Tab-separated table of C-alpha atoms in Angstrom:
chain	number	residue	atom	x	y	z
A	1	UNK	CA	-54.302	-30.284	3.662
A	2	UNK	CA	-55.622	-27.373	5.725
A	3	UNK	CA	-54.668	-28.942	8.995
A	4	UNK	CA	-51.259	-29.504	7.694
A	5	UNK	CA	-50.819	-25.882	6.777
A	6	UNK	CA	-51.993	-24.875	10.056
A	7	UNK	CA	-49.626	-27.298	11.686
A	8	UNK	CA	-46.676	-26.005	9.541
A	9	UNK	CA	-47.658	-22.446	10.292
A	10	UNK	CA	-47.780	-23.063	14.152
A	11	UNK	CA	-44.515	-25.005	13.714
A	12	UNK	CA	-42.860	-22.095	11.814
A	13	UNK	CA	-44.126	-19.481	14.396
A	14	UNK	CA	-42.750	-21.729	17.431
A	15	UNK	CA	-39.376	-21.912	15.654
A	16	UNK	CA	-39.249	-18.178	15.207
A	17	UNK	CA	-40.171	-17.768	18.837
A	18	UNK	CA	-37.386	-20.080	19.975
A	19	UNK	CA	-34.800	-18.268	17.934
A	20	UNK	CA	-36.115	-15.022	19.043
A	21	UNK	CA	-35.669	-16.208	22.776
A	22	UNK	CA	-32.165	-17.471	21.812
A	23	UNK	CA	-30.886	-14.347	19.514
A	24	UNK	CA	-30.139	-10.920	20.924
A	25	UNK	CA	-28.908	-8.442	18.434
A	26	UNK	CA	-28.254	-4.781	18.840
A	27	UNK	CA	-27.921	-2.440	15.745
A	28	UNK	CA	-24.842	-0.139	15.505
A	29	UNK	CA	-22.461	1.321	13.089
A	30	UNK	CA	-18.540	0.982	12.706
A	31	UNK	CA	-16.218	3.220	10.777
A	32	UNK	CA	-13.399	2.081	8.706
A	33	UNK	CA	-9.877	3.520	8.422
A	34	UNK	CA	-11.139	5.431	5.112
A	35	UNK	CA	-14.082	6.832	7.117
A	36	UNK	CA	-16.754	4.673	5.641
A	37	UNK	CA	-19.751	3.785	8.097
A	38	UNK	CA	-20.736	0.235	8.160
A	39	UNK	CA	-24.121	-0.610	9.332
A	40	UNK	CA	-23.775	-3.740	11.584
A	41	UNK	CA	-25.660	-5.933	14.225
A	42	UNK	CA	-23.719	-6.875	17.317
A	43	UNK	CA	-25.318	-10.150	18.596
A	44	UNK	CA	-25.185	-13.348	20.661
A	45	UNK	CA	-26.961	-16.650	20.163
A	46	UNK	CA	-27.259	-18.931	23.358
A	47	UNK	CA	-26.517	-22.695	22.599
A	48	UNK	CA	-26.049	-25.614	24.800
A	49	UNK	CA	-22.643	-26.133	26.074
A	50	UNK	CA	-22.827	-29.700	25.416
A	51	UNK	CA	-25.614	-30.988	23.176
A	52	UNK	CA	-25.427	-34.476	24.329
A	53	UNK	CA	-26.237	-33.413	28.017
A	54	UNK	CA	-30.100	-32.608	28.152
A	55	UNK	CA	-28.984	-30.461	31.323
A	56	UNK	CA	-26.401	-28.471	29.703
A	57	UNK	CA	-25.741	-25.022	30.566
A	58	UNK	CA	-26.570	-22.364	27.952
A	59	UNK	CA	-23.529	-20.406	26.678
A	60	UNK	CA	-23.432	-17.369	24.288
A	61	UNK	CA	-21.977	-17.273	20.926
A	62	UNK	CA	-20.866	-13.763	20.159
A	63	UNK	CA	-20.927	-12.448	16.456
A	64	UNK	CA	-21.020	-9.322	14.469
A	65	UNK	CA	-22.991	-9.009	11.255
A	66	UNK	CA	-21.598	-6.507	8.814
A	67	UNK	CA	-24.420	-5.363	6.581
A	68	UNK	CA	-24.063	-5.688	2.894
A	69	UNK	CA	-23.769	-2.371	0.769
A	70	UNK	CA	-25.448	-4.340	-2.165
A	71	UNK	CA	-29.280	-4.311	-2.008
A	72	UNK	CA	-29.271	-7.449	-3.912
A	73	UNK	CA	-26.743	-8.884	-1.890
A	74	UNK	CA	-26.385	-12.693	-2.119
A	75	UNK	CA	-24.513	-15.349	0.004
A	76	UNK	CA	-23.036	-14.123	3.032
A	77	UNK	CA	-19.737	-14.916	4.120
A	78	UNK	CA	-18.886	-16.268	7.737
A	79	UNK	CA	-15.375	-15.747	8.962
A	80	UNK	CA	-13.718	-18.477	10.773
A	81	UNK	CA	-10.799	-17.448	12.825
A	82	UNK	CA	-7.766	-19.608	13.696
A	83	UNK	CA	-6.446	-21.090	16.903
A	84	UNK	CA	-8.212	-22.514	18.109
A	85	UNK	CA	-9.013	-19.988	20.718
A	86	UNK	CA	-8.790	-16.647	18.780
A	87	UNK	CA	-11.420	-14.167	18.636
A	88	UNK	CA	-12.356	-12.198	15.525
A	89	UNK	CA	-15.331	-9.810	16.390
A	90	UNK	CA	-12.773	-7.169	17.363
A	91	UNK	CA	-12.058	-6.606	13.742
A	92	UNK	CA	-15.192	-4.484	13.321
A	93	UNK	CA	-14.128	-2.147	15.711
A	94	UNK	CA	-10.497	-2.049	14.427
A	95	UNK	CA	-10.583	0.499	11.457
A	96	UNK	CA	-7.853	-0.850	9.431
A	97	UNK	CA	-9.221	-4.613	9.688
A	98	UNK	CA	-12.784	-3.427	8.941
A	99	UNK	CA	-11.354	-1.678	5.774
A	100	UNK	CA	-10.326	-5.142	4.631
A	101	UNK	CA	-13.906	-6.351	4.749
A	102	UNK	CA	-15.502	-3.484	2.844
A	103	UNK	CA	-15.053	-5.131	-0.745
A	104	UNK	CA	-16.577	-8.153	0.650
A	105	UNK	CA	-19.711	-6.270	1.717
A	106	UNK	CA	-20.297	-5.383	-2.038
A	107	UNK	CA	-21.212	-9.025	-2.551
A	108	UNK	CA	-23.234	-9.809	0.596
A	109	UNK	CA	-23.267	-9.684	4.422
A	110	UNK	CA	-20.078	-10.591	6.239
A	111	UNK	CA	-20.474	-12.426	9.788
A	112	UNK	CA	-17.644	-12.464	12.303
A	113	UNK	CA	-18.113	-15.187	14.702
A	114	UNK	CA	-16.330	-15.843	18.000
A	115	UNK	CA	-16.455	-19.508	18.451
A	116	UNK	CA	-17.343	-20.963	21.906
A	117	UNK	CA	-14.845	-20.134	24.492
A	118	UNK	CA	-13.478	-17.368	22.740
A	119	UNK	CA	-13.694	-13.630	22.627
A	120	UNK	CA	-15.991	-12.135	25.432
A	121	UNK	CA	-16.378	-15.762	26.526
A	122	UNK	CA	-12.733	-16.633	26.909
A	123	UNK	CA	-12.989	-16.273	30.756
A	124	UNK	CA	-15.112	-19.323	31.041
A	125	UNK	CA	-12.524	-21.729	29.887
A	126	UNK	CA	-9.471	-19.676	30.884
A	127	UNK	CA	-7.260	-20.548	33.867
A	128	UNK	CA	-4.263	-18.091	35.076
A	129	UNK	CA	-1.415	-19.708	36.965
A	130	UNK	CA	-0.735	-17.158	39.926
A	131	UNK	CA	1.931	-19.152	41.479
A	132	UNK	CA	5.708	-18.948	41.136
A	133	UNK	CA	6.970	-20.398	37.715
A	134	UNK	CA	9.460	-23.349	37.908
A	135	UNK	CA	13.057	-22.382	37.747
A	136	UNK	CA	13.780	-24.723	34.887
A	137	UNK	CA	10.803	-24.117	32.816
A	138	UNK	CA	12.701	-22.992	29.793
A	139	UNK	CA	15.487	-25.434	30.304
A	140	UNK	CA	14.130	-28.884	30.445
A	141	UNK	CA	11.002	-30.335	28.518
A	142	UNK	CA	10.438	-32.355	31.759
A	143	UNK	CA	10.071	-29.420	33.993
A	144	UNK	CA	7.697	-27.716	31.539
A	145	UNK	CA	5.517	-30.938	31.231
A	146	UNK	CA	5.429	-30.964	35.058
A	147	UNK	CA	4.321	-27.252	35.180
A	148	UNK	CA	1.852	-27.946	32.525
A	149	UNK	CA	0.512	-30.753	34.287
A	150	UNK	CA	0.130	-28.849	37.684
A	151	UNK	CA	-1.691	-25.910	35.842
A	152	UNK	CA	-4.037	-28.469	34.403
A	153	UNK	CA	-5.187	-29.947	37.426
A	154	UNK	CA	-5.785	-26.578	38.963
A	155	UNK	CA	-7.579	-25.612	36.100
A	156	UNK	CA	-9.875	-28.517	35.972
A	157	UNK	CA	-10.722	-27.619	39.689
A	158	UNK	CA	-11.577	-24.113	38.659
A	159	UNK	CA	-13.639	-25.485	35.694
A	160	UNK	CA	-15.577	-27.820	37.931
A	161	UNK	CA	-16.428	-24.593	40.272
A	162	UNK	CA	-17.645	-22.683	37.131
A	163	UNK	CA	-19.771	-25.605	35.968
A	164	UNK	CA	-17.875	-25.843	32.481
A	165	UNK	CA	-18.494	-29.169	30.631
A	166	UNK	CA	-15.463	-29.718	28.672
A	167	UNK	CA	-17.123	-32.494	26.772
A	168	UNK	CA	-18.836	-29.838	24.760
A	169	UNK	CA	-15.596	-28.266	23.266
A	170	UNK	CA	-15.136	-29.954	20.102
A	171	UNK	CA	-15.086	-28.924	16.581
A	172	UNK	CA	-18.194	-30.636	15.718
A	173	UNK	CA	-19.929	-28.612	18.411
A	174	UNK	CA	-18.309	-25.536	16.693
A	175	UNK	CA	-19.913	-26.353	13.462
A	176	UNK	CA	-23.268	-27.056	15.312
A	177	UNK	CA	-23.314	-23.570	16.696
A	178	UNK	CA	-22.327	-22.083	13.069
A	179	UNK	CA	-25.449	-23.679	11.908
A	180	UNK	CA	-27.790	-22.493	14.633
A	181	UNK	CA	-26.649	-18.957	13.830
A	182	UNK	CA	-27.184	-19.549	10.122
A	183	UNK	CA	-30.749	-20.572	10.722
A	184	UNK	CA	-31.212	-17.823	13.348
A	185	UNK	CA	-30.219	-15.127	10.786
A	186	UNK	CA	-32.444	-16.533	8.187
A	187	UNK	CA	-29.664	-17.786	5.785
A	188	UNK	CA	-30.313	-20.405	3.368
A	189	UNK	CA	-26.695	-20.964	2.376
A	190	UNK	CA	-23.587	-19.398	3.529
A	191	UNK	CA	-19.844	-18.974	2.155
A	192	UNK	CA	-17.122	-20.052	4.558
A	193	UNK	CA	-13.809	-18.144	4.806
A	194	UNK	CA	-11.447	-19.825	7.193
A	195	UNK	CA	-7.869	-19.466	8.320
A	196	UNK	CA	-5.625	-22.069	9.903
A	197	UNK	CA	-7.974	-23.833	12.545
A	198	UNK	CA	-10.760	-22.207	10.867
A	199	UNK	CA	-10.138	-24.324	7.742
A	200	UNK	CA	-10.454	-27.277	10.342
A	201	UNK	CA	-13.892	-25.898	11.345
A	202	UNK	CA	-14.843	-25.044	7.838
A	203	UNK	CA	-14.279	-28.651	6.672
A	204	UNK	CA	-16.136	-29.869	9.425
A	205	UNK	CA	-19.089	-27.692	8.779
A	206	UNK	CA	-18.838	-28.841	5.059
A	207	UNK	CA	-18.970	-32.483	6.242
A	208	UNK	CA	-22.006	-32.175	8.542
A	209	UNK	CA	-24.080	-29.282	6.812
A	210	UNK	CA	-23.126	-29.812	3.082
A	211	UNK	CA	-26.289	-28.376	1.739
A	212	UNK	CA	-25.758	-25.018	3.750
A	213	UNK	CA	-22.442	-24.109	1.758
A	214	UNK	CA	-22.184	-22.248	-1.204
A	215	UNK	CA	-18.428	-21.604	-1.390
A	216	UNK	CA	-15.428	-22.234	0.898
A	217	UNK	CA	-12.179	-20.298	0.925
A	218	UNK	CA	-9.564	-22.122	3.056
A	219	UNK	CA	-6.273	-20.264	3.805
A	220	UNK	CA	-3.562	-22.205	5.559
A	221	UNK	CA	-5.086	-25.738	5.623
A	222	UNK	CA	-5.533	-28.304	8.541
A	223	UNK	CA	-7.278	-31.497	7.466
A	224	UNK	CA	-9.420	-33.736	9.868
A	225	UNK	CA	-6.129	-35.715	10.818
A	226	UNK	CA	-3.495	-32.775	10.645
A	227	UNK	CA	-3.967	-31.393	14.331
A	228	UNK	CA	-0.967	-33.152	15.551
A	229	UNK	CA	2.068	-32.070	13.558
A	230	UNK	CA	4.695	-34.226	11.956
A	231	UNK	CA	8.058	-33.531	13.755
A	232	UNK	CA	10.357	-33.709	10.614
A	233	UNK	CA	8.280	-30.922	8.925
A	234	UNK	CA	9.885	-28.544	11.165
A	235	UNK	CA	13.420	-30.122	10.533
A	236	UNK	CA	12.525	-29.588	6.865
A	237	UNK	CA	11.461	-26.106	7.566
A	238	UNK	CA	14.997	-25.346	9.286
A	239	UNK	CA	16.715	-26.953	6.248
A	240	UNK	CA	14.553	-24.720	3.743
A	241	UNK	CA	15.630	-21.691	5.606
A	242	UNK	CA	19.077	-22.804	5.731
A	243	UNK	CA	19.310	-23.079	1.956
A	244	UNK	CA	18.137	-19.479	1.448
A	245	UNK	CA	20.472	-18.210	4.308
A	246	UNK	CA	23.432	-20.287	3.026
A	247	UNK	CA	22.937	-18.568	-0.337
A	248	UNK	CA	22.539	-15.184	0.981
A	249	UNK	CA	25.828	-13.007	0.533
A	250	UNK	CA	25.134	-10.986	3.808
A	251	UNK	CA	24.995	-14.169	5.997
A	252	UNK	CA	27.091	-16.825	4.446
A	253	UNK	CA	30.679	-15.464	4.770
A	254	UNK	CA	30.105	-15.584	8.619
A	255	UNK	CA	27.561	-18.309	8.569
A	256	UNK	CA	27.949	-20.754	5.606
A	257	UNK	CA	25.904	-23.464	7.229
A	258	UNK	CA	22.950	-22.349	9.358
A	259	UNK	CA	22.006	-25.914	10.212
A	260	UNK	CA	25.422	-26.496	11.638
A	261	UNK	CA	25.322	-23.131	13.414
A	262	UNK	CA	21.792	-24.201	14.959
A	263	UNK	CA	23.488	-27.409	16.324
A	264	UNK	CA	26.424	-25.678	17.683
A	265	UNK	CA	24.103	-23.002	19.770
A	266	UNK	CA	21.822	-26.018	20.994
A	267	UNK	CA	24.967	-27.607	22.413
A	268	UNK	CA	26.159	-24.569	24.013
A	269	UNK	CA	22.967	-23.555	25.892
A	270	UNK	CA	21.994	-27.140	26.560
A	271	UNK	CA	25.490	-27.476	28.572
A	272	UNK	CA	25.197	-24.058	29.944
A	273	UNK	CA	21.864	-22.364	29.989
A	274	UNK	CA	21.759	-18.518	30.053
A	275	UNK	CA	19.853	-16.353	32.590
A	276	UNK	CA	17.813	-13.558	31.158
A	277	UNK	CA	15.801	-10.893	32.994
A	278	UNK	CA	12.303	-10.199	31.390
A	279	UNK	CA	9.136	-8.531	32.789
A	280	UNK	CA	6.529	-10.705	33.786
A	281	UNK	CA	3.427	-10.771	31.776
A	282	UNK	CA	1.268	-11.516	34.978
A	283	UNK	CA	2.754	-9.194	37.541
A	284	UNK	CA	4.933	-6.572	35.341
A	285	UNK	CA	7.649	-7.240	37.850
A	286	UNK	CA	11.345	-8.293	36.726
A	287	UNK	CA	11.551	-11.845	36.218
A	288	UNK	CA	14.717	-13.891	35.741
A	289	UNK	CA	14.409	-16.890	33.744
A	290	UNK	CA	16.764	-19.732	32.525
A	291	UNK	CA	16.779	-20.751	29.073
A	292	UNK	CA	18.338	-23.791	27.722
A	293	UNK	CA	18.063	-25.871	24.471
A	294	UNK	CA	14.320	-26.655	24.983
A	295	UNK	CA	13.614	-22.968	25.557
A	296	UNK	CA	15.162	-22.015	22.471
A	297	UNK	CA	13.442	-24.730	20.408
A	298	UNK	CA	10.168	-23.607	21.764
A	299	UNK	CA	10.817	-20.227	20.377
A	300	UNK	CA	11.644	-21.795	17.060
A	301	UNK	CA	8.602	-23.774	17.093
A	302	UNK	CA	6.391	-20.676	17.452
A	303	UNK	CA	8.312	-18.279	14.998
A	304	UNK	CA	9.905	-20.689	12.327
A	305	UNK	CA	6.756	-20.650	10.054
A	306	UNK	CA	6.214	-16.929	10.372
A	307	UNK	CA	7.860	-15.114	7.566
A	308	UNK	CA	7.898	-11.762	9.575
A	309	UNK	CA	10.424	-13.495	12.036
A	310	UNK	CA	12.269	-15.778	9.860
A	311	UNK	CA	14.576	-13.032	8.471
A	312	UNK	CA	16.036	-12.691	11.938
A	313	UNK	CA	16.570	-16.107	12.682
A	314	UNK	CA	20.242	-16.502	11.446
A	315	UNK	CA	21.045	-13.215	13.491
A	316	UNK	CA	19.332	-14.880	16.652
A	317	UNK	CA	21.504	-18.069	16.336
A	318	UNK	CA	24.495	-16.099	15.528
A	319	UNK	CA	24.226	-13.709	18.441
A	320	UNK	CA	23.817	-16.406	20.907
A	321	UNK	CA	26.895	-18.157	19.673
A	322	UNK	CA	28.711	-14.752	20.018
A	323	UNK	CA	27.574	-14.441	23.711
A	324	UNK	CA	25.095	-11.774	23.060
A	325	UNK	CA	21.532	-12.852	24.451
A	326	UNK	CA	19.519	-9.547	23.712
A	327	UNK	CA	17.561	-11.093	20.818
A	328	UNK	CA	17.092	-14.164	22.601
A	329	UNK	CA	15.770	-12.145	25.556
A	330	UNK	CA	13.303	-10.385	23.252
A	331	UNK	CA	11.842	-13.525	21.850
A	332	UNK	CA	11.425	-15.127	25.393
A	333	UNK	CA	9.675	-11.880	26.426
A	334	UNK	CA	7.350	-12.067	23.737
A	335	UNK	CA	6.516	-15.679	24.119
A	336	UNK	CA	6.773	-16.353	27.642
A	337	UNK	CA	3.158	-15.327	28.487
A	338	UNK	CA	2.045	-18.653	27.372
A	339	UNK	CA	3.337	-20.398	30.529
A	340	UNK	CA	1.082	-18.465	32.805
A	341	UNK	CA	-2.430	-19.984	31.576
A	342	UNK	CA	-4.460	-22.962	30.458
A	343	UNK	CA	-7.101	-22.283	27.899
A	344	UNK	CA	-9.450	-25.219	28.240
A	345	UNK	CA	-11.276	-24.601	24.956
A	346	UNK	CA	-7.968	-24.554	22.860
A	347	UNK	CA	-6.774	-27.702	24.494
A	348	UNK	CA	-9.832	-29.604	24.173
A	349	UNK	CA	-10.490	-28.852	20.543
A	350	UNK	CA	-7.185	-30.147	19.524
A	351	UNK	CA	-7.345	-33.070	21.782
A	352	UNK	CA	-10.962	-34.041	20.566
A	353	UNK	CA	-9.909	-33.845	16.810
A	354	UNK	CA	-6.931	-36.007	17.816
A	355	UNK	CA	-4.991	-38.248	15.269
A	356	UNK	CA	-5.597	-41.509	13.862
A	357	UNK	CA	-3.424	-44.515	15.207
A	358	UNK	CA	-1.356	-44.510	11.936
A	359	UNK	CA	-0.500	-40.803	12.397
A	360	UNK	CA	0.334	-41.163	15.909
A	361	UNK	CA	2.798	-44.054	14.889
A	362	UNK	CA	4.469	-41.927	12.496
A	363	UNK	CA	4.826	-38.894	14.885
A	364	UNK	CA	6.310	-41.403	17.536
A	365	UNK	CA	8.757	-42.795	14.555
A	366	UNK	CA	9.751	-39.162	13.459
A	367	UNK	CA	10.279	-38.022	17.068
A	368	UNK	CA	13.535	-40.256	17.338
A	369	UNK	CA	15.000	-38.344	14.161
A	370	UNK	CA	13.873	-34.984	14.787
A	371	UNK	CA	15.606	-32.057	16.265
A	372	UNK	CA	12.533	-30.600	17.621
A	373	UNK	CA	10.814	-33.829	19.164
A	374	UNK	CA	10.011	-32.200	22.391
A	375	UNK	CA	8.232	-29.095	21.058
A	376	UNK	CA	6.264	-30.033	17.977
A	377	UNK	CA	2.914	-31.179	19.393
A	378	UNK	CA	0.607	-30.075	22.480
A	379	UNK	CA	1.803	-31.691	25.835
A	380	UNK	CA	-0.200	-34.501	26.965
A	381	UNK	CA	-2.509	-33.316	29.784
A	382	UNK	CA	-2.925	-36.128	32.499
A	383	UNK	CA	-6.592	-36.873	33.502
A	384	UNK	CA	-7.960	-34.221	30.910
A	385	UNK	CA	-11.678	-35.222	30.161
A	386	UNK	CA	-10.931	-35.415	26.202
A	387	UNK	CA	-14.048	-36.073	24.072
A	388	UNK	CA	-12.585	-38.058	21.209
A	389	UNK	CA	-14.223	-37.458	17.841
A	390	UNK	CA	-12.913	-40.902	16.654
A	391	UNK	CA	-12.141	-42.090	13.273
A	392	UNK	CA	-15.274	-41.218	11.516
A	393	UNK	CA	-14.620	-37.492	12.174
A	394	UNK	CA	-11.106	-37.982	10.794
A	395	UNK	CA	-12.308	-39.665	7.406
A	396	UNK	CA	-11.396	-37.415	4.498
A	397	UNK	CA	-14.154	-35.387	2.977
A	398	UNK	CA	-15.400	-36.136	-0.608
A	399	UNK	CA	-17.361	-33.097	-1.732
A	400	UNK	CA	-18.180	-31.044	-4.837
A	401	UNK	CA	-18.539	-27.583	-2.894
A	402	UNK	CA	-16.589	-24.986	-4.718
A	403	UNK	CA	-13.533	-24.330	-2.708
A	404	UNK	CA	-10.429	-22.311	-3.020
A	405	UNK	CA	-7.380	-23.361	-1.152
A	406	UNK	CA	-4.505	-21.000	-0.523
A	407	UNK	CA	-1.045	-22.092	0.984
A	408	UNK	CA	2.385	-20.620	1.536
A	409	UNK	CA	5.622	-22.055	0.745
A	410	UNK	CA	7.259	-21.022	3.947
A	411	UNK	CA	4.304	-22.054	6.133
A	412	UNK	CA	5.402	-24.878	8.604
A	413	UNK	CA	2.132	-25.092	10.434
A	414	UNK	CA	-0.098	-25.634	7.551
A	415	UNK	CA	2.229	-26.546	4.540
A	416	UNK	CA	0.972	-26.867	1.137
A	417	UNK	CA	1.032	-30.654	0.827
A	418	UNK	CA	-1.690	-30.562	3.548
A	419	UNK	CA	-4.070	-28.533	1.405
A	420	UNK	CA	-3.435	-31.084	-1.409
A	421	UNK	CA	-4.054	-34.177	0.492
A	422	UNK	CA	-7.428	-32.591	1.544
A	423	UNK	CA	-8.088	-31.432	-1.882
A	424	UNK	CA	-7.787	-34.923	-3.140
A	425	UNK	CA	-11.621	-35.228	-2.190
A	426	UNK	CA	-12.799	-31.969	-3.495
A	427	UNK	CA	-14.054	-32.246	-7.245
A	428	UNK	CA	-14.562	-28.432	-7.858
A	429	UNK	CA	-11.601	-26.957	-6.300
A	430	UNK	CA	-8.562	-24.631	-6.841
A	431	UNK	CA	-5.425	-24.382	-4.980
A	432	UNK	CA	-3.091	-21.214	-5.216
A	433	UNK	CA	0.473	-21.680	-3.516
A	434	UNK	CA	1.803	-18.339	-2.432
A	435	UNK	CA	5.714	-18.250	-2.933
A	436	UNK	CA	7.734	-17.069	0.031
A	437	UNK	CA	4.793	-16.664	2.312
A	438	UNK	CA	4.663	-17.873	5.924
A	439	UNK	CA	1.643	-18.887	7.801
A	440	UNK	CA	0.307	-15.285	8.579
A	441	UNK	CA	1.347	-13.752	5.313
A	442	UNK	CA	-0.953	-15.575	2.903
A	443	UNK	CA	-4.050	-13.728	3.082
A	444	UNK	CA	-2.252	-10.283	3.162
A	445	UNK	CA	-0.602	-10.722	-0.408
A	446	UNK	CA	-1.657	-7.716	-2.500
A	447	UNK	CA	-3.468	-9.860	-4.831
A	448	UNK	CA	-5.168	-12.262	-2.284
A	449	UNK	CA	-8.279	-10.152	-1.667
A	450	UNK	CA	-8.991	-9.500	-5.386
A	451	UNK	CA	-8.556	-13.215	-6.071
A	452	UNK	CA	-10.899	-14.377	-3.229
A	453	UNK	CA	-13.504	-11.931	-4.273
A	454	UNK	CA	-13.531	-13.150	-7.812
A	455	UNK	CA	-13.803	-16.743	-6.713
A	456	UNK	CA	-16.720	-15.728	-4.432
A	457	UNK	CA	-18.379	-14.108	-7.366
A	458	UNK	CA	-18.145	-17.395	-9.232
A	459	UNK	CA	-15.230	-17.095	-11.204
A	460	UNK	CA	-12.428	-19.374	-11.733
A	461	UNK	CA	-9.002	-18.122	-10.576
A	462	UNK	CA	-6.694	-20.581	-12.401
A	463	UNK	CA	-4.901	-17.710	-13.875
A	464	UNK	CA	-3.706	-16.359	-10.560
A	465	UNK	CA	-0.173	-16.782	-9.294
A	466	UNK	CA	1.102	-15.131	-6.272
A	467	UNK	CA	4.590	-14.539	-4.841
A	468	UNK	CA	6.328	-12.367	-2.216
A	469	UNK	CA	9.934	-11.331	-2.828
A	470	UNK	CA	12.655	-13.745	-1.729
A	471	UNK	CA	13.461	-13.460	1.902
A	472	UNK	CA	16.084	-11.039	2.706
A	473	UNK	CA	17.828	-11.666	5.844
A	474	UNK	CA	18.809	-9.353	8.777
A	475	UNK	CA	22.653	-8.886	8.887
A	476	UNK	CA	24.263	-10.757	11.444
A	477	UNK	CA	25.633	-7.632	13.099
A	478	UNK	CA	24.962	-3.855	12.949
A	479	UNK	CA	22.081	-2.143	11.088
A	480	UNK	CA	20.669	-1.728	7.601
A	481	UNK	CA	18.741	1.186	6.095
A	482	UNK	CA	16.478	-1.239	4.291
A	483	UNK	CA	16.096	-4.234	6.832
A	484	UNK	CA	14.810	-3.898	10.187
A	485	UNK	CA	13.046	-6.276	12.704
A	486	UNK	CA	11.405	-5.151	16.108
A	487	UNK	CA	13.719	-7.479	18.072
A	488	UNK	CA	16.516	-5.034	17.123
A	489	UNK	CA	14.776	-2.229	19.134
A	490	UNK	CA	15.985	1.334	17.778
A	491	UNK	CA	19.310	0.088	16.266
């Protein structure tokens, strides 16, 4: 027995030494919008870039631990940002965002985690295209695909020179990183707070580390088999917005049928693409771009699930039909930076999660009917090293972990039915659907924070209903004292 105790003691010391070598922490403080100081630790933990490779490079995972104000604080909350490819540690140094985390610190620590290849480590898997853009990049899907393929091949050469092992950029490796951090920080269990792709990661962590999770809050849910979107879901979103627009007295006199207007506009700019001048996101110089039906659909793909942009969509289509391209120019300016780069982490994470054969078949079938078939899913990258996680990964999860799902009725990216499909295997869950919320608006509902806090305290929240006011559309012309959108400038 004594020898066993000595062995366990030595093993424990060895493990602590190992983590001491891998974990680096710097104490600091941050100040919230209300002036409250938050004690924190800024840190990194070194992890293998590819755990299947014994000679893998060690890469840092950056995190910020916001310390609880409760001396008897319980389960810490790990925040998992969306993307994949988005950082979240910046929220600690942003007073307004930090203010949002203060109530959670009354429960326990909050850990903001930058997933591998994000935040300060984005440069490792980021490639910037320095050459001239193709003339018809926003006109034809084929030109966009060719440009994407060219960028990807250049990017792979750069990654090789950097020693990047893309085989390690999977959601399972992300989950392994989370658990390494959990252990290094000395937590027995954690609560997960995931948004969008962060819900995909959260479910993965629950699948592979079920004994380490106390609670989970999943907002805008992407299941294991939901990474590749269903094309007709976007058609449905357009029809839903059209129903609202067609019944709006400020819109329906001039546009009685929004879908008909969309189809008219698409035909118009497909036959005669428009030339716009924007400012290059790369050089800051004036840049002339041609925009056709493909480019407009790309814009709609990005913004049709965001309730902050939905109110201006009828005006966008109407203005194009009238020969006014100022709103289209604003949207192209806002979104065109995407064509300048390849984020290897984001591409590989999504490709690795992939889709089942049955879902791929359904996507192919829906593409034949959809108005948006060329823009729904990420482009296929030729010769990209994809570490497919396989059907075992995509198998639905059955769990009794306490889980709160939140969805928005106007969220095209992660519609409520996805959460319900995932929830089928969750024996201890609740689902709140926020009326009139888009993808980005769910968590910002005035009652969302209080509801999440109640849930994390162990309460049931079946009594909660949340709703935003119905969408109010921007008038098709002129200005309104009550309604405004940044695309309108100072009008």
